[in-house]
Tab-separated table of N, CA and C in Angstrom:
chain	number	residue	atom	x	y	z
R	1	UNK	N	84.499	114.691	183.619
R	1	UNK	CA	84.531	115.154	182.258
R	1	UNK	C	83.284	115.986	182.007
R	2	UNK	N	83.442	117.078	181.303
R	2	UNK	CA	82.327	117.972	181.029
R	2	UNK	C	81.296	117.266	180.154
R	3	UNK	N	80.053	117.686	180.311
R	3	UNK	CA	78.957	117.058	179.590
R	3	UNK	C	79.151	117.167	178.072
R	4	UNK	N	79.730	118.269	177.601
R	4	UNK	CA	79.894	118.471	176.175
R	4	UNK	C	81.353	118.608	175.768
R	5	UNK	N	82.246	117.914	176.438
R	5	UNK	CA	83.642	117.896	176.018
R	5	UNK	C	83.736	117.147	174.685
R	6	UNK	N	84.837	117.296	173.995
R	6	UNK	CA	85.016	116.611	172.716
R	6	UNK	C	84.882	115.104	172.885
R	7	UNK	N	85.465	114.560	173.941
R	7	UNK	CA	85.383	113.112	174.159
R	7	UNK	C	83.942	112.672	174.440
R	8	UNK	N	83.212	113.468	175.212
R	8	UNK	CA	81.809	113.127	175.502
R	8	UNK	C	80.969	113.175	174.230
R	9	UNK	N	81.202	114.170	173.391
R	9	UNK	CA	80.468	114.266	172.127
R	9	UNK	C	80.790	113.070	171.239
R	10	UNK	N	82.069	112.700	171.156
R	10	UNK	CA	82.454	111.557	170.323
R	10	UNK	C	81.893	110.243	170.857
R	11	UNK	N	81.764	110.119	172.175
R	11	UNK	CA	81.191	108.894	172.746
R	11	UNK	C	79.706	108.748	172.406
R	12	UNK	N	79.039	109.872	172.117
R	12	UNK	CA	77.622	109.823	171.736
R	12	UNK	C	77.431	109.806	170.222
R	13	UNK	N	78.483	109.953	169.468
R	13	UNK	CA	78.420	110.047	168.006
R	13	UNK	C	78.668	108.679	167.373
R	14	UNK	N	78.399	108.572	166.052
R	14	UNK	CA	78.723	107.322	165.351
R	14	UNK	C	80.226	107.059	165.400
R	15	UNK	N	80.596	105.786	165.380
R	15	UNK	CA	81.992	105.378	165.514
R	15	UNK	C	82.884	105.960	164.438
R	16	UNK	N	82.365	106.099	163.228
R	16	UNK	CA	83.190	106.544	162.115
R	16	UNK	C	83.664	107.981	162.277
R	17	UNK	N	83.001	108.774	163.109
R	17	UNK	CA	83.463	110.151	163.323
R	17	UNK	C	84.820	110.161	164.044
R	18	UNK	N	84.965	109.324	165.044
R	18	UNK	CA	86.251	109.253	165.762
R	18	UNK	C	87.341	108.700	164.864
R	19	UNK	N	87.021	107.683	164.082
R	19	UNK	CA	88.009	107.103	163.176
R	19	UNK	C	88.391	108.127	162.102
R	20	UNK	N	87.425	108.900	161.634
R	20	UNK	CA	87.718	109.965	160.671
R	20	UNK	C	88.636	111.017	161.258
R	21	UNK	N	88.433	111.317	162.532
R	21	UNK	CA	89.312	112.275	163.212
R	21	UNK	C	90.734	111.734	163.311
R	22	UNK	N	90.868	110.446	163.558
R	22	UNK	CA	92.196	109.811	163.593
R	22	UNK	C	92.864	109.956	162.225
R	23	UNK	N	92.118	109.692	161.170
R	23	UNK	CA	92.673	109.811	159.813
R	23	UNK	C	93.083	111.254	159.525
R	24	UNK	N	92.264	112.217	159.944
R	24	UNK	CA	92.595	113.627	159.716
R	24	UNK	C	93.865	114.026	160.471
R	25	UNK	N	94.003	113.562	161.693
R	25	UNK	CA	95.211	113.857	162.479
R	25	UNK	C	96.439	113.241	161.810
R	26	UNK	N	96.305	112.002	161.340
R	26	UNK	CA	97.432	111.332	160.676
R	26	UNK	C	97.817	112.059	159.393
R	27	UNK	N	96.836	112.480	158.593
R	27	UNK	CA	97.124	113.211	157.361
R	27	UNK	C	97.761	114.564	157.653
R	28	UNK	N	97.242	115.254	158.673
R	28	UNK	CA	97.811	116.560	159.037
R	28	UNK	C	99.243	116.395	159.534
R	29	UNK	N	99.491	115.367	160.308
R	29	UNK	CA	100.852	115.127	160.809
R	29	UNK	C	101.792	114.859	159.640
R	30	UNK	N	101.324	114.060	158.687
R	30	UNK	CA	102.157	113.729	157.515
R	30	UNK	C	102.444	114.970	156.675
R	31	UNK	N	101.450	115.831	156.537
R	31	UNK	CA	101.597	117.004	155.673
R	31	UNK	C	102.342	118.158	156.349
R	32	UNK	N	102.208	118.299	157.656
R	32	UNK	CA	102.712	119.500	158.318
R	32	UNK	C	103.978	119.314	159.145
R	33	UNK	N	104.275	118.096	159.556
R	33	UNK	CA	105.426	117.878	160.433
R	33	UNK	C	106.637	117.376	159.646
R	34	UNK	N	107.826	117.712	160.110
R	34	UNK	CA	109.029	117.150	159.493
R	34	UNK	C	109.029	115.625	159.667
R	35	UNK	N	109.644	114.920	158.758
R	35	UNK	CA	109.628	113.454	158.724
R	35	UNK	C	109.959	112.794	160.065
R	36	UNK	N	110.965	113.261	160.832
R	36	UNK	CA	111.268	112.581	162.094
R	36	UNK	C	110.151	112.698	163.153
R	37	UNK	N	109.240	113.656	162.977
R	37	UNK	CA	108.200	113.901	163.993
R	37	UNK	C	106.807	113.408	163.585
R	38	UNK	N	106.681	112.855	162.390
R	38	UNK	CA	105.373	112.399	161.912
R	38	UNK	C	104.794	111.332	162.836
R	39	UNK	N	105.628	110.406	163.290
R	39	UNK	CA	105.155	109.329	164.162
R	39	UNK	C	104.534	109.904	165.432
R	40	UNK	N	105.155	110.914	165.997
R	40	UNK	CA	104.627	111.528	167.219
R	40	UNK	C	103.289	112.231	166.949
R	41	UNK	N	103.168	112.833	165.779
R	41	UNK	CA	101.912	113.471	165.405
R	41	UNK	C	100.793	112.457	165.243
R	42	UNK	N	101.127	111.327	164.628
R	42	UNK	CA	100.127	110.272	164.438
R	42	UNK	C	99.702	109.687	165.780
R	43	UNK	N	100.638	109.548	166.685
R	43	UNK	CA	100.316	109.024	168.027
R	43	UNK	C	99.315	109.924	168.740
R	44	UNK	N	99.293	111.205	168.404
R	44	UNK	CA	98.310	112.124	168.991
R	44	UNK	C	96.876	111.731	168.694
R	45	UNK	N	96.652	110.943	167.665
R	45	UNK	CA	95.302	110.484	167.344
R	45	UNK	C	94.885	109.226	168.075
R	46	UNK	N	95.791	108.628	168.848
R	46	UNK	CA	95.499	107.366	169.540
R	46	UNK	C	94.272	107.437	170.456
R	47	UNK	N	94.101	108.489	171.280
R	47	UNK	CA	92.895	108.529	172.131
R	47	UNK	C	91.597	108.496	171.319
R	48	UNK	N	91.609	109.119	170.142
R	48	UNK	CA	90.420	109.121	169.305
R	48	UNK	C	90.174	107.745	168.680
R	49	UNK	N	91.248	107.018	168.415
R	49	UNK	CA	91.120	105.654	167.928
R	49	UNK	C	90.475	104.770	168.991
R	50	UNK	N	90.929	104.921	170.219
R	50	UNK	CA	90.351	104.144	171.330
R	50	UNK	C	88.868	104.465	171.479
R	51	UNK	N	88.514	105.735	171.424
R	51	UNK	CA	87.100	106.127	171.540
R	51	UNK	C	86.304	105.538	170.378
R	52	UNK	N	86.846	105.616	169.169
R	52	UNK	CA	86.157	105.058	168.006
R	52	UNK	C	85.899	103.572	168.155
R	53	UNK	N	86.889	102.842	168.669
R	53	UNK	CA	86.718	101.399	168.869
R	53	UNK	C	85.695	101.103	169.968
R	54	UNK	N	85.728	101.893	171.039
R	54	UNK	CA	84.744	101.704	172.118
R	54	UNK	C	83.326	101.944	171.610
R	55	UNK	N	83.144	103.020	170.864
R	55	UNK	CA	81.817	103.356	170.348
R	55	UNK	C	81.359	102.312	169.330
R	56	UNK	N	82.283	101.857	168.473
R	56	UNK	CA	81.927	100.823	167.494
R	56	UNK	C	81.460	99.559	168.208
R	57	UNK	N	82.147	99.165	169.264
R	57	UNK	CA	81.761	97.980	170.034
R	57	UNK	C	80.377	98.165	170.649
R	58	UNK	N	80.157	99.321	171.261
R	58	UNK	CA	78.871	99.597	171.901
R	58	UNK	C	77.745	99.628	170.867
R	59	UNK	N	77.980	100.287	169.727
R	59	UNK	CA	76.945	100.390	168.705
R	59	UNK	C	76.689	99.034	168.036
R	60	UNK	N	77.708	98.217	167.908
R	60	UNK	CA	77.535	96.902	167.325
R	60	UNK	C	76.650	96.029	168.219
R	61	UNK	N	76.810	96.174	169.536
R	61	UNK	CA	76.055	95.357	170.493
R	61	UNK	C	74.671	95.920	170.801
R	62	UNK	N	74.408	97.172	170.450
R	62	UNK	CA	73.143	97.832	170.796
R	62	UNK	C	71.986	97.250	169.980
R	63	UNK	N	70.802	97.177	170.593
R	63	UNK	CA	69.639	96.699	169.841
R	63	UNK	C	69.249	97.721	168.765
R	64	UNK	N	68.677	97.236	167.699
R	64	UNK	CA	68.268	98.111	166.596
R	64	UNK	C	67.076	98.970	167.026
R	65	UNK	N	66.870	100.107	166.347
R	65	UNK	CA	65.698	100.942	166.649
R	65	UNK	C	64.382	100.186	166.494
R	66	UNK	N	64.327	99.255	165.559
R	66	UNK	CA	63.110	98.460	165.367
R	66	UNK	C	62.851	97.592	166.595
R	67	UNK	N	63.909	96.944	167.105
R	67	UNK	CA	63.740	96.115	168.312
R	67	UNK	C	63.327	96.961	169.505
R	68	UNK	N	63.896	98.177	169.619
R	68	UNK	CA	63.516	99.056	170.728
R	68	UNK	C	62.044	99.463	170.614
R	69	UNK	N	61.595	99.786	169.423
R	69	UNK	CA	60.186	100.150	169.221
R	69	UNK	C	59.269	98.977	169.549
R	70	UNK	N	59.664	97.786	169.150
R	70	UNK	CA	58.873	96.593	169.468
R	70	UNK	C	58.821	96.352	170.976
R	71	UNK	N	59.946	96.565	171.657
R	71	UNK	CA	59.986	96.382	173.111
R	71	UNK	C	59.083	97.396	173.807
R	72	UNK	N	59.072	98.635	173.321
R	72	UNK	CA	58.192	99.663	173.902
R	72	UNK	C	56.733	99.309	173.705
R	73	UNK	N	56.401	98.877	172.512
R	73	UNK	CA	55.020	98.497	172.234
R	73	UNK	C	54.608	97.322	173.117
R	74	UNK	N	55.480	96.356	173.260
R	74	UNK	CA	55.180	95.207	174.117
R	74	UNK	C	55.033	95.626	175.573
R	75	UNK	N	55.885	96.547	176.027
R	75	UNK	CA	55.811	96.993	177.425
R	75	UNK	C	54.468	97.640	177.729
R	76	UNK	N	53.904	98.339	176.754
R	76	UNK	CA	52.613	98.985	176.965
R	76	UNK	C	51.448	98.024	177.060
R	77	UNK	N	51.646	96.788	176.614
R	77	UNK	CA	50.560	95.804	176.650
R	77	UNK	C	50.782	94.702	177.676
R	78	UNK	N	51.939	94.698	178.336
R	78	UNK	CA	52.256	93.632	179.299
R	78	UNK	C	51.432	93.751	180.578
R	79	UNK	N	51.200	92.604	181.170
R	79	UNK	CA	50.639	92.565	182.524
R	79	UNK	C	51.777	92.862	183.501
R	80	UNK	N	51.425	93.262	184.712
R	80	UNK	CA	52.438	93.620	185.706
R	80	UNK	C	53.443	92.495	185.934
R	81	UNK	N	52.969	91.264	186.035
R	81	UNK	CA	53.864	90.139	186.296
R	81	UNK	C	54.937	90.026	185.217
R	82	UNK	N	54.542	90.153	183.955
R	82	UNK	CA	55.494	90.046	182.844
R	82	UNK	C	56.429	91.254	182.790
R	83	UNK	N	55.849	92.442	182.997
R	83	UNK	CA	56.664	93.655	182.953
R	83	UNK	C	57.698	93.656	184.076
R	84	UNK	N	57.273	93.299	185.277
R	84	UNK	CA	58.211	93.306	186.408
R	84	UNK	C	59.314	92.272	186.204
R	85	UNK	N	58.981	91.131	185.597
R	85	UNK	CA	60.017	90.136	185.296
R	85	UNK	C	61.012	90.672	184.273
R	86	UNK	N	60.516	91.376	183.259
R	86	UNK	CA	61.411	91.949	182.238
R	86	UNK	C	62.329	93.006	182.847
R	87	UNK	N	61.788	93.839	183.729
R	87	UNK	CA	62.600	94.865	184.395
R	87	UNK	C	63.639	94.203	185.299
R	88	UNK	N	63.208	93.207	186.056
R	88	UNK	CA	64.124	92.488	186.940
R	88	UNK	C	65.273	91.855	186.146
R	89	UNK	N	64.952	91.206	185.051
R	89	UNK	CA	65.987	90.586	184.214
R	89	UNK	C	66.908	91.626	183.593
R	90	UNK	N	66.354	92.777	183.200
R	90	UNK	CA	67.164	93.838	182.619
R	90	UNK	C	68.203	94.364	183.595
R	91	UNK	N	67.789	94.604	184.833
R	91	UNK	CA	68.748	95.081	185.831
R	91	UNK	C	69.748	93.984	186.204
R	92	UNK	N	69.297	92.741	186.221
R	92	UNK	CA	70.215	91.632	186.518
R	92	UNK	C	71.290	91.522	185.426
R	93	UNK	N	70.919	91.750	184.148
R	93	UNK	CA	71.903	91.738	183.056
R	93	UNK	C	72.941	92.842	183.227
R	94	UNK	N	72.558	93.919	183.895
R	94	UNK	CA	73.486	95.028	184.136
R	94	UNK	C	74.356	94.785	185.368
R	95	UNK	N	74.194	93.631	185.998
R	95	UNK	CA	75.059	93.261	187.117
R	95	UNK	C	74.508	93.579	188.493
R	96	UNK	N	73.252	93.961	188.582
R	96	UNK	CA	72.654	94.264	189.880
R	96	UNK	C	72.106	93.001	190.534
R	97	UNK	N	72.175	92.955	191.859
R	97	UNK	CA	71.437	91.962	192.629
R	97	UNK	C	70.062	92.585	192.860
R	98	UNK	N	69.017	91.937	192.353
R	98	UNK	CA	67.671	92.512	192.371
R	98	UNK	C	66.822	91.809	193.414
R	99	UNK	N	66.202	92.609	194.280
R	99	UNK	CA	65.294	92.092	195.300
R	99	UNK	C	63.929	92.728	195.098
R	100	UNK	N	62.910	91.894	195.006
R	100	UNK	CA	61.537	92.430	194.907
R	100	UNK	C	61.103	92.920	196.282
R	101	UNK	N	60.414	94.048	196.295
R	101	UNK	CA	59.950	94.635	197.545
R	101	UNK	C	58.432	94.584	197.619
R	102	UNK	N	57.938	94.465	198.808
R	102	UNK	CA	56.504	94.553	199.050
R	102	UNK	C	56.243	95.933	199.656
R	103	UNK	N	56.420	96.957	198.838
R	103	UNK	CA	56.332	98.341	199.284
R	103	UNK	C	55.515	99.099	198.248
R	104	UNK	N	54.520	99.870	198.656
R	104	UNK	CA	53.707	100.578	197.660
R	104	UNK	C	54.485	101.636	196.871
R	105	UNK	N	55.590	102.127	197.392
R	105	UNK	CA	56.345	103.187	196.719
R	105	UNK	C	57.495	102.665	195.874
R	106	UNK	N	58.028	101.505	196.204
R	106	UNK	CA	59.180	100.964	195.473
R	106	UNK	C	58.943	99.484	195.192
R	107	UNK	N	59.296	99.074	193.992
R	107	UNK	CA	59.044	97.700	193.569
R	107	UNK	C	60.269	96.798	193.658
R	108	UNK	N	61.465	97.400	193.508
R	108	UNK	CA	62.706	96.625	193.542
R	108	UNK	C	63.772	97.374	194.325
R	109	UNK	N	64.674	96.599	194.886
R	109	UNK	CA	65.896	97.155	195.452
R	109	UNK	C	67.050	96.561	194.655
R	110	UNK	N	67.904	97.440	194.132
R	110	UNK	CA	69.068	97.015	193.364
R	110	UNK	C	70.301	97.220	194.224
R	111	UNK	N	71.168	96.230	194.255
R	111	UNK	CA	72.421	96.342	195.001
R	111	UNK	C	73.575	96.024	194.069
R	112	UNK	N	74.576	96.905	194.114
R	112	UNK	CA	75.768	96.708	193.288
R	112	UNK	C	76.889	97.554	193.878
R	113	UNK	N	77.987	96.917	194.135
R	113	UNK	CA	79.150	97.640	194.643
R	113	UNK	C	78.898	98.336	195.975
R	114	UNK	N	78.086	97.740	196.830
R	114	UNK	CA	77.810	98.330	198.128
R	114	UNK	C	76.835	99.500	198.084
R	115	UNK	N	76.260	99.785	196.929
R	115	UNK	CA	75.299	100.878	196.773
R	115	UNK	C	73.909	100.287	196.542
R	116	UNK	N	72.937	100.905	197.159
R	116	UNK	CA	71.561	100.436	197.083
R	116	UNK	C	70.706	101.455	196.325
R	117	UNK	N	69.847	100.955	195.436
R	117	UNK	CA	68.964	101.804	194.630
R	117	UNK	C	67.555	101.239	194.695
R	118	UNK	N	66.576	102.110	194.932
R	118	UNK	CA	65.180	101.686	194.883
R	118	UNK	C	64.606	102.022	193.512
R	119	UNK	N	63.759	101.127	193.005
R	119	UNK	CA	63.144	101.311	191.693
R	119	UNK	C	61.630	101.272	191.851
R	120	UNK	N	60.968	102.279	191.291
R	120	UNK	CA	59.513	102.317	191.258
R	120	UNK	C	59.073	102.236	189.800
R	121	UNK	N	58.242	101.238	189.497
R	121	UNK	CA	57.814	101.088	188.101
R	121	UNK	C	56.391	100.564	187.961
R	122	UNK	N	55.664	100.422	189.065
R	122	UNK	CA	54.332	99.821	189.010
R	122	UNK	C	53.346	100.645	188.178
R	123	UNK	N	53.590	101.974	188.075
R	123	UNK	CA	52.674	102.828	187.309
R	123	UNK	C	53.219	103.100	185.901
R	124	UNK	N	53.960	102.175	185.334
R	124	UNK	CA	54.638	102.408	184.054
R	124	UNK	C	53.689	102.755	182.920
R	125	UNK	N	52.432	102.306	182.973
R	125	UNK	CA	51.485	102.540	181.883
R	125	UNK	C	50.722	103.861	182.009
R	126	UNK	N	50.812	104.537	183.129
R	126	UNK	CA	50.052	105.777	183.318
R	126	UNK	C	50.433	106.793	182.238
R	127	UNK	N	49.452	107.545	181.765
R	127	UNK	CA	49.695	108.520	180.698
R	127	UNK	C	50.523	109.697	181.197
R	128	UNK	N	50.309	110.072	182.452
R	128	UNK	CA	51.032	111.217	183.010
R	128	UNK	C	51.438	110.891	184.445
R	129	UNK	N	52.616	111.335	184.817
R	129	UNK	CA	53.143	111.060	186.144
R	129	UNK	C	53.410	112.374	186.856
R	130	UNK	N	52.865	112.487	188.070
R	130	UNK	CA	53.015	113.710	188.844
R	130	UNK	C	53.941	113.533	190.028
R	131	UNK	N	53.787	114.426	191.003
R	131	UNK	CA	54.669	114.473	192.163
R	131	UNK	C	54.464	113.347	193.167
R	132	UNK	N	53.240	112.922	193.365
R	132	UNK	CA	52.924	111.996	194.458
R	132	UNK	C	53.765	110.719	194.460
R	133	UNK	N	53.856	109.980	193.344
R	133	UNK	CA	54.664	108.754	193.400
R	133	UNK	C	56.150	109.044	193.634
R	134	UNK	N	56.622	110.195	193.174
R	134	UNK	CA	58.022	110.555	193.401
R	134	UNK	C	58.276	110.895	194.866
R	135	UNK	N	57.335	111.586	195.480
R	135	UNK	CA	57.462	111.874	196.926
R	135	UNK	C	57.458	110.581	197.732
R	136	UNK	N	56.581	109.658	197.339
R	136	UNK	CA	56.533	108.364	198.027
R	136	UNK	C	57.856	107.613	197.866
R	137	UNK	N	58.445	107.699	196.671
R	137	UNK	CA	59.717	107.031	196.416
R	137	UNK	C	60.841	107.632	197.263
R	138	UNK	N	60.847	108.948	197.404
R	138	UNK	CA	61.861	109.609	198.248
R	138	UNK	C	61.706	109.163	199.699
R	139	UNK	N	60.461	109.064	200.177
R	139	UNK	CA	60.221	108.611	201.551
R	139	UNK	C	60.684	107.163	201.726
R	140	UNK	N	60.404	106.314	200.755
R	140	UNK	CA	60.845	104.911	200.829
R	140	UNK	C	62.369	104.823	200.783
R	141	UNK	N	62.985	105.669	199.975
R	141	UNK	CA	64.446	105.689	199.891
R	141	UNK	C	65.054	106.042	201.250
R	142	UNK	N	64.490	107.025	201.914
R	142	UNK	CA	64.984	107.416	203.242
R	142	UNK	C	64.745	106.298	204.257
R	143	UNK	N	63.570	105.667	204.186
R	143	UNK	CA	63.244	104.602	205.136
R	143	UNK	C	64.144	103.379	204.938
R	144	UNK	N	64.478	103.059	203.702
R	144	UNK	CA	65.311	101.881	203.410
R	144	UNK	C	66.798	102.184	203.530
R	145	UNK	N	67.164	103.466	203.569
R	145	UNK	CA	68.575	103.842	203.620
R	145	UNK	C	69.281	103.646	202.285
R	146	UNK	N	68.522	103.730	201.192
R	146	UNK	CA	69.099	103.573	199.853
R	146	UNK	C	69.788	104.860	199.419
R	147	UNK	N	70.834	104.723	198.612
R	147	UNK	CA	71.573	105.892	198.146
R	147	UNK	C	70.932	106.526	196.912
R	148	UNK	N	70.248	105.731	196.092
R	148	UNK	CA	69.698	106.229	194.830
R	148	UNK	C	68.273	105.729	194.639
R	149	UNK	N	67.579	106.355	193.673
R	149	UNK	CA	66.250	105.872	193.299
R	149	UNK	C	66.026	106.112	191.811
R	150	UNK	N	65.223	105.222	191.229
R	150	UNK	CA	64.909	105.260	189.796
R	150	UNK	C	63.403	105.145	189.653
R	151	UNK	N	62.845	105.958	188.750
R	151	UNK	CA	61.408	105.910	188.458
R	151	UNK	C	61.245	105.608	186.969
R	152	UNK	N	60.547	104.514	186.647
R	152	UNK	CA	60.328	104.086	185.267
R	152	UNK	C	58.928	104.457	184.811
R	153	UNK	N	58.811	104.966	183.565
R	153	UNK	CA	57.489	105.293	183.042
R	153	UNK	C	57.489	105.293	181.526
R	154	UNK	N	56.356	104.938	180.953
R	154	UNK	CA	56.143	105.074	179.518
R	154	UNK	C	55.498	106.418	179.198
R	155	UNK	N	54.732	106.947	180.138
R	155	UNK	CA	54.031	108.209	179.934
R	155	UNK	C	54.904	109.410	180.258
R	156	UNK	N	54.341	110.575	180.072
R	156	UNK	CA	55.085	111.806	180.318
R	156	UNK	C	55.112	112.124	181.813
R	157	UNK	N	56.154	112.802	182.214
R	157	UNK	CA	56.321	113.249	183.592
R	157	UNK	C	56.090	114.749	183.596
R	158	UNK	N	55.243	115.227	184.510
R	158	UNK	CA	54.953	116.663	184.546
R	158	UNK	C	56.220	117.462	184.837
R	159	UNK	N	56.199	118.729	184.464
R	159	UNK	CA	57.360	119.590	184.690
R	159	UNK	C	57.694	119.706	186.176
R	160	UNK	N	56.640	119.845	187.021
R	160	UNK	CA	56.877	119.918	188.475
R	160	UNK	C	57.531	118.638	188.987
R	161	UNK	N	57.052	117.499	188.509
R	161	UNK	CA	57.621	116.219	188.937
R	161	UNK	C	59.055	116.081	188.438
R	162	UNK	N	59.329	116.538	187.227
R	162	UNK	CA	60.684	116.473	186.670
R	162	UNK	C	61.646	117.330	187.495
R	163	UNK	N	61.212	118.524	187.859
R	163	UNK	CA	62.057	119.402	188.702
R	163	UNK	C	62.282	118.776	190.077
R	164	UNK	N	61.222	118.203	190.648
R	164	UNK	CA	61.342	117.536	191.946
R	164	UNK	C	62.328	116.373	191.867
R	165	UNK	N	62.216	115.577	190.817
R	165	UNK	CA	63.124	114.437	190.635
R	165	UNK	C	64.565	114.919	190.532
R	166	UNK	N	64.766	116.006	189.817
R	166	UNK	CA	66.127	116.524	189.666
R	166	UNK	C	66.693	117.009	191.001
R	167	UNK	N	65.890	117.703	191.791
R	167	UNK	CA	66.392	118.196	193.082
R	167	UNK	C	66.609	117.060	194.077
R	168	UNK	N	65.850	115.975	193.942
R	168	UNK	CA	65.968	114.847	194.876
R	168	UNK	C	66.927	113.766	194.378
R	169	UNK	N	67.448	113.934	193.181
R	169	UNK	CA	68.387	112.955	192.640
R	169	UNK	C	67.734	111.677	192.123
R	170	UNK	N	66.464	111.747	191.780
R	170	UNK	CA	65.765	110.587	191.236
R	170	UNK	C	66.066	110.499	189.743
R	171	UNK	N	66.477	109.331	189.297
R	171	UNK	CA	66.724	109.107	187.869
R	171	UNK	C	65.390	108.716	187.239
R	172	UNK	N	64.993	109.480	186.218
R	172	UNK	CA	63.764	109.179	185.491
R	172	UNK	C	64.118	108.415	184.227
R	173	UNK	N	63.663	107.169	184.137
R	173	UNK	CA	63.870	106.378	182.930
R	173	UNK	C	62.574	106.390	182.143
R	174	UNK	N	62.628	106.967	180.958
R	174	UNK	CA	61.434	107.018	180.130
R	174	UNK	C	61.577	106.053	178.961
R	175	UNK	N	60.818	106.265	177.919
R	175	UNK	CA	60.650	105.287	176.846
R	175	UNK	C	61.949	104.661	176.331
R	176	UNK	N	62.883	105.462	175.864
R	176	UNK	CA	64.077	104.905	175.222
R	176	UNK	C	64.908	104.085	176.200
R	177	UNK	N	65.148	104.636	177.392
R	177	UNK	CA	65.945	103.910	178.389
R	177	UNK	C	65.223	102.657	178.861
R	178	UNK	N	63.909	102.751	178.996
R	178	UNK	CA	63.112	101.596	179.417
R	178	UNK	C	63.175	100.494	178.359
R	179	UNK	N	63.060	100.873	177.095
R	179	UNK	CA	63.147	99.879	176.022
R	179	UNK	C	64.505	99.189	176.026
R	180	UNK	N	65.577	99.954	176.217
R	180	UNK	CA	66.910	99.359	176.254
R	180	UNK	C	67.076	98.438	177.446
R	181	UNK	N	66.406	98.754	178.550
R	181	UNK	CA	66.487	97.915	179.739
R	181	UNK	C	65.805	96.569	179.531
R	182	UNK	N	64.627	96.571	178.914
R	182	UNK	CA	63.848	95.333	178.851
R	182	UNK	C	64.100	94.504	177.601
R	183	UNK	N	64.774	95.065	176.596
R	183	UNK	CA	65.055	94.262	175.403
R	183	UNK	C	66.139	93.258	175.756
R	184	UNK	N	65.968	92.013	175.330
R	184	UNK	CA	66.972	90.993	175.691
R	184	UNK	C	67.881	90.645	174.552
């Protein structure tokens, strides 16, 4: 599905937008179609109803912006032991089997569905992140035979490092994604 298809936009929008679209389709069908075909016109809104319900469920279960801000603030003050436990628990809640690594470039190995992902997060408090830790992560990924890698940070990632991560397929999780991961 395209990044900006109608369905992708609706999945990122508030739930009521999809439900409003369903109502608009139903009203248009009632106003524009002959009586025997109104039901078929209304059925055309069913995919938007499903999307609206999915988004409503996701938004209902999502942590509030206040909780996310509190989690970010807490992450910036945590000791490594506490932060690594929160990250480990966050990935475990997402269904990953989490293994701690004794590797300077990668802190965790995530396994799910036969796919392996390395996670680097030990420098989460650094104000700026450059190329070096990302290069180390790519080398560790090759050495471990992992398919994916994730780099977690609270600070900014330089433009060169961001481009490198994109070309190497490294997922950069910054503040918002990190807060959602560690909030329980």
